[in-house]
XYZ file of C-alpha atoms in Angstrom:
591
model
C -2.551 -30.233 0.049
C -3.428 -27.853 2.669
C -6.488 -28.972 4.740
C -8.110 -25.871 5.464
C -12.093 -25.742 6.353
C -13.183 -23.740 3.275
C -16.189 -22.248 2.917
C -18.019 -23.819 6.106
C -21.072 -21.639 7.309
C -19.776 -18.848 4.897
C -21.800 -19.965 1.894
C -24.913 -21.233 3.627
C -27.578 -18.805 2.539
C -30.168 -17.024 5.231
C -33.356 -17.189 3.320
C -34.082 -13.291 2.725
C -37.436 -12.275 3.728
C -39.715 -9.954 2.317
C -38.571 -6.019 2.951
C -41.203 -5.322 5.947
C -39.847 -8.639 7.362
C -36.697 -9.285 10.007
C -33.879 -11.684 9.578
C -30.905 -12.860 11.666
C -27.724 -13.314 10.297
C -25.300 -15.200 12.323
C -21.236 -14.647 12.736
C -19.465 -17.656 13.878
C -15.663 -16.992 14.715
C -14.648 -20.773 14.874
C -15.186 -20.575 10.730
C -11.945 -18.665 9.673
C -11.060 -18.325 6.118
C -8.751 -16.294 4.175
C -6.828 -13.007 5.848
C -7.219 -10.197 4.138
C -3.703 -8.826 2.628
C -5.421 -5.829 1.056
C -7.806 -3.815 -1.065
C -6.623 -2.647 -4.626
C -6.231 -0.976 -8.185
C -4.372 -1.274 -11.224
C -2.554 2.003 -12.258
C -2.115 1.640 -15.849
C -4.417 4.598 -18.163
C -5.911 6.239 -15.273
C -2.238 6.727 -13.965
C -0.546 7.882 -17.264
C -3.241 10.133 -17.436
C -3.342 12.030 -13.517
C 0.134 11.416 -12.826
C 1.407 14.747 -14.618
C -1.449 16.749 -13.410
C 0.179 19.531 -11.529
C 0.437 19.810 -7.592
C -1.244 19.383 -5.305
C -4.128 17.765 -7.101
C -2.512 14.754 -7.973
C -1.153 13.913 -4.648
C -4.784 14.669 -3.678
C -6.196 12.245 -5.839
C -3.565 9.319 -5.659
C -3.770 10.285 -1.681
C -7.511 9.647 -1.797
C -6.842 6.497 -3.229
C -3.879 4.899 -1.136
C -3.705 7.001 2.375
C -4.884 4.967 5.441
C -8.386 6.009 6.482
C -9.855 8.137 7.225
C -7.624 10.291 5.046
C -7.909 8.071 1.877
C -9.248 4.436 0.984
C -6.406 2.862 2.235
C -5.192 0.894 -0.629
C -2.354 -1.414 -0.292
C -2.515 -3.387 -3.750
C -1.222 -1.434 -6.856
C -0.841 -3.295 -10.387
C 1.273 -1.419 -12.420
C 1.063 -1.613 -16.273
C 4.916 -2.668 -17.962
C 3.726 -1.179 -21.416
C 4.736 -2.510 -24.778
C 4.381 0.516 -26.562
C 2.966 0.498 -30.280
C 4.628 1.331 -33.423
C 5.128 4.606 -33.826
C 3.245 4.954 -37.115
C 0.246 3.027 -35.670
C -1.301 5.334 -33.448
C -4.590 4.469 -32.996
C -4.767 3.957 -29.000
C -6.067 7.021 -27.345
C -4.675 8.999 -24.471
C -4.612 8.570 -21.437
C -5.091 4.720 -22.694
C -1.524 4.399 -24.809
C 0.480 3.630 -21.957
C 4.233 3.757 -23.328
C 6.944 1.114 -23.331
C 10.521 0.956 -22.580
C 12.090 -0.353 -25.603
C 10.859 1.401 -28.042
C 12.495 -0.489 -31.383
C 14.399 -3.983 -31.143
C 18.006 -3.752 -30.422
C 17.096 -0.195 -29.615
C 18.446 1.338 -26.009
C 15.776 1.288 -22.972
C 14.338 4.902 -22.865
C 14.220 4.897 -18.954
C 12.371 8.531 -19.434
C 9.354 6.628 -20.875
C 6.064 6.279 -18.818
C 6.821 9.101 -16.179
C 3.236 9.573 -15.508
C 2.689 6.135 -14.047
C 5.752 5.799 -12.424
C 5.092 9.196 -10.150
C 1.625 7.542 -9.162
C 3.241 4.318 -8.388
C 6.018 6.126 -6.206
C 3.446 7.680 -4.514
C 0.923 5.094 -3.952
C 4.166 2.929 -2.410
C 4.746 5.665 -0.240
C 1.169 5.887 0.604
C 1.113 2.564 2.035
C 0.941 0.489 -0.836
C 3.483 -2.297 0.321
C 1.824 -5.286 -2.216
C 3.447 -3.610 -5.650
C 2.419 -6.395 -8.677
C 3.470 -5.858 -12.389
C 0.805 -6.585 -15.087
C 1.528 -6.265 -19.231
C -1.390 -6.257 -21.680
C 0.879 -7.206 -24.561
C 4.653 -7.369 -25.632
C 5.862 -4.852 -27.447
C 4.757 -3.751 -31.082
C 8.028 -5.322 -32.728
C 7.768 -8.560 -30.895
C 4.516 -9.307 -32.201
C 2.878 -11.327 -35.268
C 1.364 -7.525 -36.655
C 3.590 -5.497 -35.898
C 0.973 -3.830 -33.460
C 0.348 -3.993 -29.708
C -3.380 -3.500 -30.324
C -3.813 -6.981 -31.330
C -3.809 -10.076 -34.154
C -5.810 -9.996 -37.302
C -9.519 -11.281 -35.581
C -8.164 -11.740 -32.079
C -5.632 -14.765 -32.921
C -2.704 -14.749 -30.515
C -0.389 -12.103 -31.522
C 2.670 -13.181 -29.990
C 6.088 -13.834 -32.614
C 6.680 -17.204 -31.921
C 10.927 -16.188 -31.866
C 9.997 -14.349 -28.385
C 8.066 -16.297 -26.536
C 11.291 -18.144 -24.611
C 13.659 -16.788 -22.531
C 16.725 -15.918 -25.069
C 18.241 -12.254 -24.768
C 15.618 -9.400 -26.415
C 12.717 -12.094 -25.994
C 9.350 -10.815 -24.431
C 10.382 -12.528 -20.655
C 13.800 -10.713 -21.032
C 12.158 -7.656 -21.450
C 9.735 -7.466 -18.601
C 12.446 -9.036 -16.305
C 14.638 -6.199 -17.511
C 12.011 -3.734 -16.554
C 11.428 -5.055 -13.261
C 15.506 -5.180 -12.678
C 15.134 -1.593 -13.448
C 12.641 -0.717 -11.240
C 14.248 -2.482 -7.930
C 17.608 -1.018 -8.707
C 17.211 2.267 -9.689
C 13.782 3.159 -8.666
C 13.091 1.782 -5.276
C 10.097 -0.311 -6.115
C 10.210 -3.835 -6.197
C 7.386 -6.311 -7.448
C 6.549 -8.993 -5.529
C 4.540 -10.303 -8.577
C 4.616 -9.954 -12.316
C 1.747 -11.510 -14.752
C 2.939 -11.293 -17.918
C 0.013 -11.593 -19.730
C -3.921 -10.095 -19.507
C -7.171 -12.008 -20.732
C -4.795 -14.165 -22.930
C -7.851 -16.163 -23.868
C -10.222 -13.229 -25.293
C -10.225 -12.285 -29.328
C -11.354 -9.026 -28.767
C -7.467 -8.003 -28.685
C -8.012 -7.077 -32.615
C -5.290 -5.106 -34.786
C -5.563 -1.307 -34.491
C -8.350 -1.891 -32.130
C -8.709 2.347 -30.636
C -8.935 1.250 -27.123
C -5.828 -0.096 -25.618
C -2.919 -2.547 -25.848
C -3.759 -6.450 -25.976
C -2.779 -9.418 -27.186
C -4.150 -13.015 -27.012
C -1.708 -15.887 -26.255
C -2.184 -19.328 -27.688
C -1.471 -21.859 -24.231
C 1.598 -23.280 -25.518
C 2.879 -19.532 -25.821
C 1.806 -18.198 -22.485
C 3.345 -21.089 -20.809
C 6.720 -20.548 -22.111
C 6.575 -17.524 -21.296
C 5.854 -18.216 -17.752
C 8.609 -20.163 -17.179
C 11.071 -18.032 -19.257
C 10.185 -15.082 -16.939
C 10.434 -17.526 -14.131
C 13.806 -18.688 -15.064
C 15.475 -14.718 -16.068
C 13.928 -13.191 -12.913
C 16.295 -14.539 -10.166
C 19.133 -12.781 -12.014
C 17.375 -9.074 -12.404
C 15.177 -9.371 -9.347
C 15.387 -12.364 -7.083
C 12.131 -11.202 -4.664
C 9.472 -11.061 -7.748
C 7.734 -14.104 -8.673
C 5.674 -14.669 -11.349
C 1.544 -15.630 -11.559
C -0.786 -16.255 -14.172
C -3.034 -15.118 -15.681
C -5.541 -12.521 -15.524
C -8.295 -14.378 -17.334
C -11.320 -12.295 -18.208
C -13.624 -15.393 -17.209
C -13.400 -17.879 -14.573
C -14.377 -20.857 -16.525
C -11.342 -19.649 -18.598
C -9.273 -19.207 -15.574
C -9.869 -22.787 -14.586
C -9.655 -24.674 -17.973
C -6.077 -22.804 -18.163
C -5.020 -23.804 -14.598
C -6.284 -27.141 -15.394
C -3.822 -27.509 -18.613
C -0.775 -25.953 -16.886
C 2.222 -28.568 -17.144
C 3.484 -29.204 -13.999
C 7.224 -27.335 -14.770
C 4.443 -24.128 -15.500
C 2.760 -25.047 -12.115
C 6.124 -24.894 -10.081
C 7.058 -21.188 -12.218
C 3.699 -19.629 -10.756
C 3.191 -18.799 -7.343
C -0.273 -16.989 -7.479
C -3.576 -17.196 -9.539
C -4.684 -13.829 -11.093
C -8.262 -14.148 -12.301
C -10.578 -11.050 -13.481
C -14.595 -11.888 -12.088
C -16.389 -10.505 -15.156
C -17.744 -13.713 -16.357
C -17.939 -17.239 -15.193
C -19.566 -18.341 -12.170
C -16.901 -21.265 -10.807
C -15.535 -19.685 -8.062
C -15.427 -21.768 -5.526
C -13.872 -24.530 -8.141
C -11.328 -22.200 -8.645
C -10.333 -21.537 -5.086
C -10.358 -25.216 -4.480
C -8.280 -25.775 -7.767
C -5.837 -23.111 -6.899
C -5.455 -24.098 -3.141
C -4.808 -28.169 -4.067
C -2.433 -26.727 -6.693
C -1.204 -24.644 -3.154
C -0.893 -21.000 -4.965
C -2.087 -17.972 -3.744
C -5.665 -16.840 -4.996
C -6.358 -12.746 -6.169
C -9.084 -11.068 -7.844
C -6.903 -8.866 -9.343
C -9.696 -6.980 -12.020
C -13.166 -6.619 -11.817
C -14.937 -3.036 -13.398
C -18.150 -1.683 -14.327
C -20.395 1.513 -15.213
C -21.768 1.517 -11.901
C -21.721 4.684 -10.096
C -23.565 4.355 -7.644
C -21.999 1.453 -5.183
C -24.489 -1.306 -6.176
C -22.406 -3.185 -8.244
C -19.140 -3.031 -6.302
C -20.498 -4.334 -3.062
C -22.615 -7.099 -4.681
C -18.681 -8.162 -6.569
C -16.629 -8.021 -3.560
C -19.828 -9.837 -1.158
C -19.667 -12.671 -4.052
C -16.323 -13.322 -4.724
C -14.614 -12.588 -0.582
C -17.487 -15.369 0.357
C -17.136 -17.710 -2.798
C -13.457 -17.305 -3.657
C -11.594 -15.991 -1.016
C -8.757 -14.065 -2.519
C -6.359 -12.978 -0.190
C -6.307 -9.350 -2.137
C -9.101 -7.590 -4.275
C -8.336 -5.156 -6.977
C -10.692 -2.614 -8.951
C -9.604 -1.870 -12.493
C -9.441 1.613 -12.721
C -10.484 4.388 -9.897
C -12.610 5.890 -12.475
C -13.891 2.017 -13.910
C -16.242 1.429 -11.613
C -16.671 4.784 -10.997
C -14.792 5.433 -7.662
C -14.124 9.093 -8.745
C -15.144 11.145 -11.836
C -12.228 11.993 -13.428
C -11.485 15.089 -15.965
C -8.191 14.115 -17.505
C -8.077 17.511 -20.056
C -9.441 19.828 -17.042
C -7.164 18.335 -14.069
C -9.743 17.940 -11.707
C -11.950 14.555 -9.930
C -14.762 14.414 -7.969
C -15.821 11.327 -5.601
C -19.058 9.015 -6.491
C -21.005 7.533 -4.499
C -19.107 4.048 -4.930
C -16.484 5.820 -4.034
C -17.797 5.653 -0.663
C -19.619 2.270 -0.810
C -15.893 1.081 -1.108
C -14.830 2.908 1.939
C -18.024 0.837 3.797
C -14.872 -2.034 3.542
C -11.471 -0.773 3.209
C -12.057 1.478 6.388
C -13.012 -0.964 7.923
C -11.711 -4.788 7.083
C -7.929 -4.179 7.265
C -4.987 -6.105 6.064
C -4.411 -8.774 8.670
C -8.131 -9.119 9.365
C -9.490 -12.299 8.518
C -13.087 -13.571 7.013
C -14.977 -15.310 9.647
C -18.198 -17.466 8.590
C -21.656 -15.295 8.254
C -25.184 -17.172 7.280
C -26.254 -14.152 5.565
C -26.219 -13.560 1.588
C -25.781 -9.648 1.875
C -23.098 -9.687 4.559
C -19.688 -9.829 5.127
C -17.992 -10.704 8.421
C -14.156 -10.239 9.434
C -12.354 -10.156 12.719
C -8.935 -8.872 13.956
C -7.619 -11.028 17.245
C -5.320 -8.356 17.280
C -7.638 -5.931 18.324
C -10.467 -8.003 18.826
C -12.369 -6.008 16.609
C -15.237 -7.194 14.324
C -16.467 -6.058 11.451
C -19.463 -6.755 9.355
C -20.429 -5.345 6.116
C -24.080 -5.488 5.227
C -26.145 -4.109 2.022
C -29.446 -3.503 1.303
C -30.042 -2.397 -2.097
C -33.679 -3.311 -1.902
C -36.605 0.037 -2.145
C -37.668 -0.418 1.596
C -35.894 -0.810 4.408
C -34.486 -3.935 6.075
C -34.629 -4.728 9.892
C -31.339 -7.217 10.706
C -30.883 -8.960 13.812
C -27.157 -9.747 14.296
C -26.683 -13.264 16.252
C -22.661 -12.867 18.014
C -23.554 -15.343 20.996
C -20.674 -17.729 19.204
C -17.817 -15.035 21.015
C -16.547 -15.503 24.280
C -16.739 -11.839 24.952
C -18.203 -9.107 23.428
C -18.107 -4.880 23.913
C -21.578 -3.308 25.089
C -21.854 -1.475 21.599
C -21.924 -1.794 17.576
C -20.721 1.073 15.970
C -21.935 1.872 13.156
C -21.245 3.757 9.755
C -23.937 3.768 6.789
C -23.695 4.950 2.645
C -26.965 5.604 0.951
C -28.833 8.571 -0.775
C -28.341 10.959 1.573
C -25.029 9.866 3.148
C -21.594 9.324 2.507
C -20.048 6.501 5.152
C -21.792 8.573 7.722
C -21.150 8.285 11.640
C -24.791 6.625 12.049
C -24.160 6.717 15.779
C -24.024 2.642 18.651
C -26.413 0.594 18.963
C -26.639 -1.572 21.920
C -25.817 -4.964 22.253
C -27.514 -7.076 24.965
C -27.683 -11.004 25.120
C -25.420 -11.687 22.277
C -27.012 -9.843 19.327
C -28.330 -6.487 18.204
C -31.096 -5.457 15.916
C -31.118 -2.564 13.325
C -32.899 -1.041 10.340
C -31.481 -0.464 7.382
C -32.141 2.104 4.853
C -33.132 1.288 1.108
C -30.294 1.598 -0.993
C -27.179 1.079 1.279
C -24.510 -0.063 2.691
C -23.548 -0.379 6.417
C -20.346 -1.339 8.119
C -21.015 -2.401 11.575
C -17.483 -2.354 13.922
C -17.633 -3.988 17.373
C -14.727 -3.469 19.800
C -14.017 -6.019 22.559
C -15.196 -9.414 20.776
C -13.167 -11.879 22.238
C -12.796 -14.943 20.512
C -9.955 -17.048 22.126
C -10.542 -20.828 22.273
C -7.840 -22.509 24.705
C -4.537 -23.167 23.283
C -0.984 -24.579 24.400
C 1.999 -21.919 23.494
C 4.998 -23.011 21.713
C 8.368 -21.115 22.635
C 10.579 -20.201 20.195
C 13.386 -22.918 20.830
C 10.948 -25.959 19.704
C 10.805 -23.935 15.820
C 13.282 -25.630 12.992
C 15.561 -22.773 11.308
C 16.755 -22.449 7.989
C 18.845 -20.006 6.172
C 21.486 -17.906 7.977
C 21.718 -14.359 9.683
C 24.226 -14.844 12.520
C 26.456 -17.815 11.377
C 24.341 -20.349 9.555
C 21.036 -19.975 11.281
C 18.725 -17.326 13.117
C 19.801 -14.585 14.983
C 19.102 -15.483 19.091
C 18.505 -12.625 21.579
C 17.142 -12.503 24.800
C 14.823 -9.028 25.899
C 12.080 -8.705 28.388
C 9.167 -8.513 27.155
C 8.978 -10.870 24.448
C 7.537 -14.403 25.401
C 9.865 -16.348 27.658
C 12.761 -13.741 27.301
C 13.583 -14.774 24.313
C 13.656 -14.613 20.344
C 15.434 -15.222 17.019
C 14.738 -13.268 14.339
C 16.635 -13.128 10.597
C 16.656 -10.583 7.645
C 18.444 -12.796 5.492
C 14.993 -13.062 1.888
C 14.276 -16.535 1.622
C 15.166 -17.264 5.625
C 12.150 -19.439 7.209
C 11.054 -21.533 10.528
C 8.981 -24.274 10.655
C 6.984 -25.591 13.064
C 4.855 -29.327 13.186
C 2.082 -28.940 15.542
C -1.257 -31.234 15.518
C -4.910 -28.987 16.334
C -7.052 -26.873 14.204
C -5.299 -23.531 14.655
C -2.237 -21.452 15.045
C -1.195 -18.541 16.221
C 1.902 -16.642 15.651
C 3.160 -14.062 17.992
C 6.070 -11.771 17.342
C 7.053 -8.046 17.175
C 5.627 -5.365 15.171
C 8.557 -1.925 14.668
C 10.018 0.436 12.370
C 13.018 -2.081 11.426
C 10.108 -5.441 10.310
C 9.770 -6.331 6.576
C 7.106 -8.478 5.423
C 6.656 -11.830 6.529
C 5.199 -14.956 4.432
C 2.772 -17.475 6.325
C 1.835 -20.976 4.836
C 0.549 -24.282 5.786
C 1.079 -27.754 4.682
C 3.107 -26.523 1.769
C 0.135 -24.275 0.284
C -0.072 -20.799 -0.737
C 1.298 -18.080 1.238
C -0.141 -14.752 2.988
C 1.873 -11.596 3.298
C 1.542 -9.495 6.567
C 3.400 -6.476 6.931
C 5.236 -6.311 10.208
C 6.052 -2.466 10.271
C 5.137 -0.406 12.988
C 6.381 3.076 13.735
C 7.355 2.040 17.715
C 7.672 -1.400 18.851
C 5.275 -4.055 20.250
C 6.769 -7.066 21.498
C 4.704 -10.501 22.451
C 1.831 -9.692 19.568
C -0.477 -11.246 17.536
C 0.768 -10.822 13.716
C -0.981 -14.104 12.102
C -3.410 -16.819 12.508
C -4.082 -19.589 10.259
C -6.920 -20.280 8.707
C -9.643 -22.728 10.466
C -7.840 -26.393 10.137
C -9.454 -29.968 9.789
C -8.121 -31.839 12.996
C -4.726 -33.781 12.556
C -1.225 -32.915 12.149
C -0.350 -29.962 10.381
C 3.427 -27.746 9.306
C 3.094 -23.939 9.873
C 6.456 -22.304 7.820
C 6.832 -18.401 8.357
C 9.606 -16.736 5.607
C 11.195 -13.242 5.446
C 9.797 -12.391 1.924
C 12.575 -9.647 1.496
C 10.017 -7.025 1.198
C 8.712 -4.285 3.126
C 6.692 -0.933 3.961
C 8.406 2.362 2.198
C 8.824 3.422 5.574
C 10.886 0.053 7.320
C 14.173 0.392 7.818
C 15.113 -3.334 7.387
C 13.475 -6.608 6.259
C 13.409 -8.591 9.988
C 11.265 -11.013 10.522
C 10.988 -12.320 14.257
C 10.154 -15.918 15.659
C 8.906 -15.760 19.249
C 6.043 -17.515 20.104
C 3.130 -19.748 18.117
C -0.420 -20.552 20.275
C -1.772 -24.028 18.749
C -5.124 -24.338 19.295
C -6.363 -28.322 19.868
C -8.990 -30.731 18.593
């Protein structure tokens, strides 16, 4: 089990005053929770629907979404939806909503001309930037179920055909495995993840329901399924792995992960969960990090246009649950953008630019840092030594906030700010000074605020760890790691290895390390874990080379002896010329 300090400081609530009142909210660096791999959608109807809209208007749009800021959100999580497709004489799911499938008939040939629409968006949101590609299906196809009908069972009962739940040729897990074969080879996208079911516990996934595809699965079902996808995928596409399970409610999410056999356990690598419902969160993360998977919040939508709801979600679940990634449903579900789907043309809300108040801001690599404050979130790069913090006040008078940063060893003169309310749009709301350790300011009704502070230097002491003391496995040159030697890079020296699956390992005894490597144009995507638990993804491309650099630190760690591994995932940036993934240096901070 991985002995991280979850949750300490994070969750302890500042007693809000009343509006005409100050508080201080404190950021303490030595509390260091999940790193951020990245903000997200799914592409699914919204993308069937924009993605033939003529040019340039879609690139606009999907560019808005995906583009690193300031030109776009900067999205680097995209779900896309492996359609089943309903019988052709069903037709009761509306556009943009009837997402096609590939196999349109058993025993029929794949139609690889099928779904166009969402395939251009999720090209182009890949190109974008959009390096963490996941698949997602919301029910098998319309032959492989019980009704004949992706929409659903009679009342909501699992709709699954019992004869394709395993992994035999033309069974559900050979068809999305087949699908994501396809992609990799002939499209240039590959999955890291596929989930191969959605809410499987709801019975709203009714026959010839007129919204969309869905299909409940009964647990004995979903679970051979898991492992039947787990088992077929090595042979179509060796880099995806599979997660479960989208659940529409946490209490669901749990209560499944709890009943997973162990052979289902060892198939998943990540839990999926949607935050509509439930309020278990933090027994969830502490379920799925003993069970040492990866935790996302891959769906979470509402009618909200105006911000409110978003940043109250993604405050909640960053500080309760601490998914690495955190995915909207649709652009236009919350209501990012308005979107006219018959006229060709969008328009941006104001959540649009609530949700800018973070992605601009709290980057992939950045990681949550421990904040006694309810409305606030706080997240540092030791990269950069930048800190962020996110804070909302969505009360009718203003809010004056004192900002306590004494815990950092150093700290810039100035907090920059940028503000979303009534009459802004993540407006340039000018510095304000910091003096002493802290800096006070009043906050609007009805917004949001990202404050960014260069310079904040937290850097406890810590013994470095050359790269000749790391344990190698997997080959590149020979039967183990590439070595070079190259000034610049700590001590002269480095291996590095693009072989997927490659790793080093390192035993080290503190509450903290910190890996140091190379960031260039030729570095894939590299996998960190601890103790054996889940894994983070940092993307390693750069477009010119930086030797000797910060590219990952752990989590805060109890005291004692701990094993850091570091794999090339295979993976990498649309724009990376090679997979590599260096080992050069690790900083282990002590007791």
């Amino acid at each position: 089990m991985t002995k991280f300090i979850l949750g300490i400081g994070i969750s302890v609530a500042c007693a809000i005053l009343p509006a005409s009142a100050q508080y201080t909210a404190i950021v303490n660096p030595a509390v260091q929770n999940q790193t951020l791999e990245g903000w997200g959608t799914s592409l699914s109807w919204f993308a069937n629907g924009v993605g033939s809209w003529p040019e340039p208007v879609r690139s606009n749009l999907i560019d808005s979404l995906f583009a690193a800021p300031p030109d776009g959100l900067g999205l680097t999580y995209a779900r896309y939806n492996i359609g089943g497709g309903d019988c052709p004489s069903c037709k009761t799911i509306p556009y943009p909503h009837d997402v096609p499938g590939y196999q349109p008939a058993a025993n029929a040939p794949y139609d690889w001309t099928a779904d166009a629409s969402q395939r251009w968006v999720a090209k182009r949101a890949y190109a974008d930037g959009a390096v963490f590609l996941e698949a997602q299906s919301n029910s098998a196809p319309w032959w492989m179920t019980i009704t004949g009908s992706s929409t659903g069972g009679v009342k909501g009962v699992p709709n699954i055909s019992g004869a394709y739940a395993g992994s035999n040729k033309g069974s559900f897990a050979d068809y999305l495995a087949t699908v994501i074969g396809h992609f990799q080879r002939d499209y240039g996208l590959t999955f890291r993840a596929v989930d191969p079911t959605n809410e499987p516990d709801e019975a709203w996934w009714t026959y010839q329901n007129t919204k969309q595809e869905g299909c409940a699965f009964a647990p004995e079902d979903e679970q051979s399924v898991i492992k039947s996808l787990a088992s077929l995928l090595p042979g179509q596409s060796p880099l995806t792995h599979v997660v479960g399970m989208d659940a529409y409610n946490l209490n669901h999410a749990l209560a499944r992960l709890a009943n997973y056999s162990s052979a289902t356990m060892d198939a998943i690598t990540e839990v999926n969960t949607h935050t509509y419902a439930g309020n278990n969160r933090a027994e969830l993360a502490a379920a799925t990090a003993a069970a040492g998977k990866r935790m996302v919040m891959s769906e979470w939508g509402s009618s909200d246009i105006s911000g409110k709801d978003i940043s109250r979600e993604i405050t909640r679940d960053m500080t309760n649950m601490k998914p690495v990634a955190w995915a909207i449903w649709q652009p236009d579900w919350p209501g990012l953008v308005k979107v006219d789907y018959k006229a060709h043309t969008f328009s941006k809300n104001k959540a649009y630019y609530v949700f800018a108040n973070y992605t601009h801001f709290i980057r992939p690599g950045y990681i949550f840092v421990a904040i006694n404050d309810n409305n606030s979130l706080a997240a540092y790069d030791q990269r950069s030594h930048a800190l962020t913090i996110v804070t909302t006040n969505w009360k009718s008078a203003s809010q004056s906030v004192t900002y306590q940063l004494s815990n950092f060893h150093e700290l810039g003169t100035n907090a920059q700010g940028y503000q979303t309310s009534a009459t802004q749009d993540l407006a340039d709301i000018g510095t304000v000074r910091i003096s002493n350790g802290s800096f006070t300011a009043t906050l609007p009704p009805n917004s949001v605020t990202s404050w960014v502070i260069s310079n904040a230097v937290y850097a406890p002491p810590a013994k470095s760890l050359n790269d000749s003391s790391f344990r190698y496995s997997g080959s590149n040159c020979g039967s183990t790691w590439c070595s070079t030697k190259q000034k610049g890079v700590y001590r002269g020296d480095y291996h590095w290895s693009s072989q997927p699956e490659s790793y080093y390992t390192l035993t080290f005894a503190g509450t903290q390390a910190r890996v140091y490597g190379s960031r260039a144009n030729d570095r894939g995507i590299a996998s960190f874990s601890v103790d054996g638990g889940a894994e983070t993804d940092v993307d390693l491309y750069a477009t010119s080379r930086t030797d000797n650099e910060l590219i990952y630190a752990t989590p805060s760690l109890l005291p004692g002896p701990h094993s850091l591994k570091v794999r090339v995932s295979g993976l990498k940036n649309a724009n990376a010329t090679n997979v590599i993934v260096q080992a050069d240096r690790v900083d282990v901070v002590p007791k």
